[in-house]
Short mmCIF file of C-alpha atoms in Angstrom, two decimals:
data_model
loop_
_atom_site.label_atom_id
_atom_site.label_comp_id
_atom_site.label_asym_id
_atom_site.label_seq_id
_atom_site.Cartn_x
_atom_site.Cartn_y
_atom_site.Cartn_z
CA GLU M 1333 -3.27 38.31 -69.24
CA ALA M 1334 -5.59 36.84 -71.87
CA GLY M 1335 -6.39 33.16 -71.53
CA VAL M 1336 -6.56 30.45 -74.13
CA THR M 1337 -9.15 31.28 -76.76
CA GLN M 1338 -10.90 28.98 -79.19
CA PHE M 1339 -12.99 29.61 -82.26
CA PRO M 1340 -15.74 28.86 -83.03
CA SER M 1341 -17.55 28.15 -79.79
CA HIS M 1342 -20.04 25.94 -81.62
CA SER M 1343 -20.04 24.28 -85.02
CA VAL M 1344 -22.79 22.22 -86.61
CA ILE M 1345 -21.90 20.44 -89.83
CA GLU M 1346 -23.14 17.52 -91.87
CA LYS M 1347 -21.37 14.22 -92.17
CA GLY M 1348 -18.74 14.40 -94.88
CA GLN M 1349 -18.09 18.11 -94.54
CA THR M 1350 -14.90 19.72 -93.34
CA VAL M 1351 -14.47 21.77 -90.18
CA THR M 1352 -11.48 23.72 -88.92
CA LEU M 1353 -11.10 24.62 -85.27
CA ARG M 1354 -8.71 27.30 -84.09
CA CYS M 1355 -6.86 27.75 -80.82
CA ASP M 1356 -4.87 30.75 -79.65
CA PRO M 1357 -2.69 29.86 -76.65
CA ILE M 1358 -1.63 32.17 -73.86
CA SER M 1359 1.05 34.51 -75.16
CA GLY M 1360 4.52 33.10 -74.56
CA HIS M 1361 3.37 29.51 -74.09
CA ASP M 1362 5.39 27.23 -76.34
CA ASN M 1363 3.37 24.14 -75.47
CA LEU M 1364 -0.05 23.67 -77.01
CA TYR M 1365 -2.32 20.67 -76.53
CA TRP M 1366 -5.53 19.44 -78.07
CA TYR M 1367 -8.03 17.26 -76.18
CA ARG M 1368 -11.59 16.19 -76.82
CA ARG M 1369 -14.54 14.93 -74.84
CA VAL M 1370 -16.84 12.72 -76.86
CA MET M 1371 -20.36 11.74 -75.81
CA GLY M 1372 -19.83 12.82 -72.20
CA LYS M 1373 -16.96 10.40 -71.70
CA GLU M 1374 -13.48 11.14 -70.43
CA ILE M 1375 -11.51 14.03 -71.77
CA LYS M 1376 -8.85 12.47 -73.98
CA PHE M 1377 -5.56 13.77 -75.24
CA LEU M 1378 -5.12 14.24 -78.97
CA LEU M 1379 -1.72 15.85 -79.49
CA HIS M 1380 0.98 18.16 -78.18
CA PHE M 1381 2.94 20.85 -79.98
CA VAL M 1382 6.16 22.40 -78.79
CA LYS M 1383 6.32 25.60 -80.79
CA GLU M 1384 5.58 24.46 -84.34
CA SER M 1385 6.70 20.85 -83.89
CA LYS M 1386 4.44 17.95 -83.08
CA GLN M 1387 5.85 16.42 -79.92
CA ASP M 1388 3.27 13.72 -79.37
CA GLU M 1389 0.35 12.89 -81.62
CA SER M 1390 -0.42 9.50 -80.14
CA GLY M 1391 -4.01 10.46 -79.38
CA MET M 1392 -5.06 11.45 -82.88
CA PRO M 1393 -7.85 9.01 -83.76
CA ASN M 1394 -7.21 8.65 -87.50
CA ASN M 1395 -5.96 10.42 -90.59
CA ARG M 1396 -9.13 12.46 -90.94
CA PHE M 1397 -7.70 14.73 -88.27
CA LEU M 1398 -4.94 17.18 -89.14
CA ALA M 1399 -3.39 19.60 -86.68
CA GLU M 1400 -1.05 22.42 -87.57
CA ARG M 1401 0.76 25.16 -85.76
CA THR M 1402 2.58 27.16 -88.38
CA GLY M 1403 4.83 29.80 -86.86
CA GLY M 1404 4.43 28.34 -83.42
CA THR M 1405 1.57 30.63 -82.40
CA TYR M 1406 -2.03 29.64 -82.98
CA SER M 1407 -3.05 26.13 -83.96
CA THR M 1408 -5.74 24.68 -86.16
CA LEU M 1409 -7.38 21.27 -86.02
CA LYS M 1410 -9.07 20.19 -89.23
CA VAL M 1411 -11.49 17.29 -89.48
CA GLN M 1412 -11.97 16.10 -93.06
CA PRO M 1413 -14.34 14.45 -93.75
CA ALA M 1414 -16.28 14.66 -90.50
CA GLU M 1415 -18.10 11.59 -89.21
CA LEU M 1416 -20.93 11.31 -86.68
CA GLU M 1417 -18.59 9.96 -84.00
CA ASP M 1418 -16.49 13.12 -84.16
CA SER M 1419 -19.18 15.05 -82.31
CA GLY M 1420 -18.01 16.32 -78.96
CA VAL M 1421 -16.20 19.17 -77.28
CA TYR M 1422 -12.67 19.95 -78.43
CA PHE M 1423 -10.47 21.65 -75.89
CA CYS M 1424 -7.18 23.38 -76.40
CA ALA M 1425 -4.67 24.00 -73.62
CA SER M 1426 -1.30 25.67 -73.31
CA SER M 1427 1.56 25.67 -70.87
CA GLN M 1428 4.79 27.56 -70.53
CA ARG M 1429 7.20 24.71 -69.86
CA ARG M 1430 7.42 21.16 -71.11
CA ASP M 1431 7.44 19.89 -67.57
CA PRO M 1432 5.02 17.47 -65.92
CA THR M 1433 4.62 19.85 -62.98
CA ASP M 1434 3.62 22.80 -65.14
CA THR M 1435 -0.06 23.66 -65.27
CA GLN M 1436 -1.95 23.38 -68.53
CA TYR M 1437 -4.52 26.15 -68.96
CA PHE M 1438 -7.56 25.30 -70.99
CA GLY M 1439 -9.71 27.24 -73.38
CA PRO M 1440 -13.52 27.27 -73.36
CA GLY M 1441 -13.74 24.52 -75.97
CA THR M 1442 -15.46 24.15 -79.33
CA ARG M 1443 -18.63 22.10 -79.35
CA LEU M 1444 -18.76 20.18 -82.63
CA THR M 1445 -21.97 18.55 -83.77
CA VAL M 1446 -21.89 16.33 -86.84
CA LEU M 1447 -25.34 15.53 -88.26
CA ALA P 279 -0.36 2.60 -67.52
CA GLN P 280 -1.42 5.72 -65.66
CA SER P 281 -5.07 6.10 -64.79
CA VAL P 282 -7.48 8.10 -62.69
CA ALA P 283 -10.78 6.96 -61.21
CA GLN P 284 -13.64 9.08 -59.95
CA PRO P 285 -16.04 6.58 -58.43
CA GLU P 286 -19.01 8.93 -58.12
CA ASP P 287 -20.84 10.28 -61.16
CA GLN P 288 -22.76 12.71 -58.98
CA VAL P 289 -22.39 14.18 -55.50
CA ASN P 290 -25.24 16.06 -53.83
CA VAL P 291 -24.58 18.33 -50.85
CA ALA P 292 -26.61 20.92 -48.98
CA GLU P 293 -25.28 24.46 -48.97
CA GLY P 294 -23.08 25.12 -45.95
CA ASN P 295 -22.15 21.46 -45.49
CA PRO P 296 -18.68 20.11 -46.17
CA LEU P 297 -18.11 18.41 -49.50
CA THR P 298 -15.76 15.72 -50.75
CA VAL P 299 -15.23 14.62 -54.34
CA LYS P 300 -13.27 11.39 -54.52
CA CYS P 301 -10.36 10.52 -56.77
CA THR P 302 -7.92 7.62 -56.86
CA TYR P 303 -4.98 7.24 -59.16
CA SER P 304 -2.54 4.72 -60.52
CA VAL P 305 0.86 5.91 -61.71
CA SER P 306 4.37 4.67 -62.15
CA GLY P 307 6.79 7.09 -60.56
CA ASN P 308 5.96 10.36 -58.87
CA PRO P 309 2.32 11.39 -59.16
CA TYR P 310 1.56 14.87 -60.46
CA LEU P 311 -2.11 15.35 -59.68
CA PHE P 312 -4.56 18.07 -60.69
CA TRP P 313 -8.15 19.11 -60.19
CA TYR P 314 -10.06 21.04 -62.84
CA VAL P 315 -13.61 22.38 -62.76
CA GLN P 316 -16.02 23.04 -65.61
CA TYR P 317 -18.86 25.42 -64.90
CA PRO P 318 -21.91 25.31 -67.21
CA ASN P 319 -21.09 26.60 -70.69
CA ARG P 320 -17.51 27.36 -69.65
CA GLY P 321 -14.14 25.77 -70.26
CA LEU P 322 -11.99 23.81 -67.86
CA GLN P 323 -10.55 25.89 -65.06
CA PHE P 324 -7.52 24.87 -63.05
CA LEU P 325 -8.27 24.50 -59.32
CA LEU P 326 -5.14 23.08 -57.73
CA LYS P 327 -2.28 20.64 -58.10
CA TYR P 328 -0.06 18.38 -56.05
CA ILE P 329 3.56 18.11 -57.07
CA THR P 330 5.46 17.42 -53.88
CA GLY P 331 5.64 18.50 -50.26
CA ASP P 332 2.67 19.14 -47.99
CA ASN P 333 -0.07 16.57 -48.48
CA LEU P 334 -2.79 19.20 -48.12
CA VAL P 335 -2.94 21.46 -51.15
CA LYS P 336 -5.00 24.64 -51.19
CA GLY P 337 -6.50 26.01 -54.37
CA SER P 338 -8.98 28.44 -55.83
CA TYR P 339 -12.46 29.23 -54.47
CA GLY P 340 -11.69 27.74 -51.04
CA PHE P 341 -11.08 24.23 -52.33
CA GLU P 342 -8.35 21.97 -51.04
CA ALA P 343 -7.21 18.44 -51.79
CA GLU P 344 -5.49 15.85 -49.68
CA PHE P 345 -2.83 13.64 -51.20
CA ASN P 346 -2.67 10.20 -49.60
CA LYS P 347 0.13 8.07 -50.98
CA SER P 348 -0.78 4.87 -49.15
CA GLN P 349 -4.36 4.99 -50.41
CA THR P 350 -3.37 6.45 -53.80
CA SER P 351 -6.07 9.06 -53.38
CA PHE P 352 -6.38 12.78 -54.05
CA HIS P 353 -9.82 13.76 -52.78
CA LEU P 354 -11.12 17.29 -53.32
CA LYS P 355 -12.67 18.99 -50.30
CA LYS P 356 -14.30 22.18 -49.16
CA PRO P 357 -15.40 22.93 -45.59
CA SER P 358 -18.60 24.77 -46.52
CA ALA P 359 -20.29 24.32 -49.91
CA LEU P 360 -21.83 27.14 -51.91
CA VAL P 361 -24.57 26.83 -54.52
CA SER P 362 -22.12 28.41 -56.97
CA ASP P 363 -19.81 25.39 -56.52
CA SER P 364 -22.24 23.34 -58.58
CA ALA P 365 -20.21 22.18 -61.60
CA LEU P 366 -18.40 19.25 -63.18
CA TYR P 367 -15.13 18.35 -61.49
CA PHE P 368 -12.28 16.44 -63.09
CA CYS P 369 -9.36 14.79 -61.36
CA ALA P 370 -6.28 14.30 -63.51
CA VAL P 371 -2.76 12.95 -63.52
CA ARG P 372 0.07 14.18 -65.65
CA ASP P 373 1.71 11.60 -67.84
CA PHE P 374 5.38 11.05 -67.11
CA SER P 375 6.25 11.95 -70.68
CA ALA P 376 5.12 15.50 -69.84
CA SER P 377 2.72 15.62 -72.75
CA LYS P 378 -0.72 14.45 -71.94
CA ILE P 379 -3.00 14.89 -68.98
CA ILE P 380 -5.06 11.80 -68.17
CA PHE P 381 -8.48 12.72 -66.85
CA GLY P 382 -11.00 10.92 -64.73
CA SER P 383 -14.55 10.60 -65.98
CA GLY P 384 -15.73 13.60 -63.99
CA THR P 385 -18.05 14.07 -61.03
CA ARG P 386 -21.04 16.35 -61.16
CA LEU P 387 -21.35 18.29 -57.93
CA SER P 388 -24.77 19.65 -57.10
CA ILE P 389 -25.22 22.00 -54.14
CA ARG P 390 -28.81 22.54 -53.05
CA PRO P 391 -29.84 25.73 -51.23
#
């Protein structure tokens, strides 16, 4: 079974540019999550999709971040315009059930560097 | 509010010795606790979880964790460390809303030959 995949693995952009990150969850997983780890700090939750619907987007830092999951399969996270403080590692995770006991499986992450 | 604390930024252990990575938590309601590991240049990998039942949970790569309700702790352990265990370890608690995972700050485990 293929795991969660993310693209690209690394992205280096200049302040003010736009970047789009992609996540492909494990096949059959309705729940998809985005997290990020900034400047070596804690990994923090951004948002949660159930299929194509946003279930919880309480962690989204501001309106420069836009997440979509059209069709309920893969998801994209767009940062527009990027700022220096957006640099970090963005992780995607998926799980089968919307259940606090269910394991979330993480992808390898996208390392974003904003210059 | 739910939270997780990992009091040690770094743990150094000699190969073959037992290791412990500490974690304490604060939750309202039943705690759903997880350990993840991040190897260099890799993503987060699930190690083990405590949901209910036996306080000693066994996971991948020979790791285990002991849930202690009175001390609100969920320490990660391994009887005999390997150099290949060197990585960044995260303790986490699942939010009661079933959406987010709340992570600790991570502990870097370094196993010397």
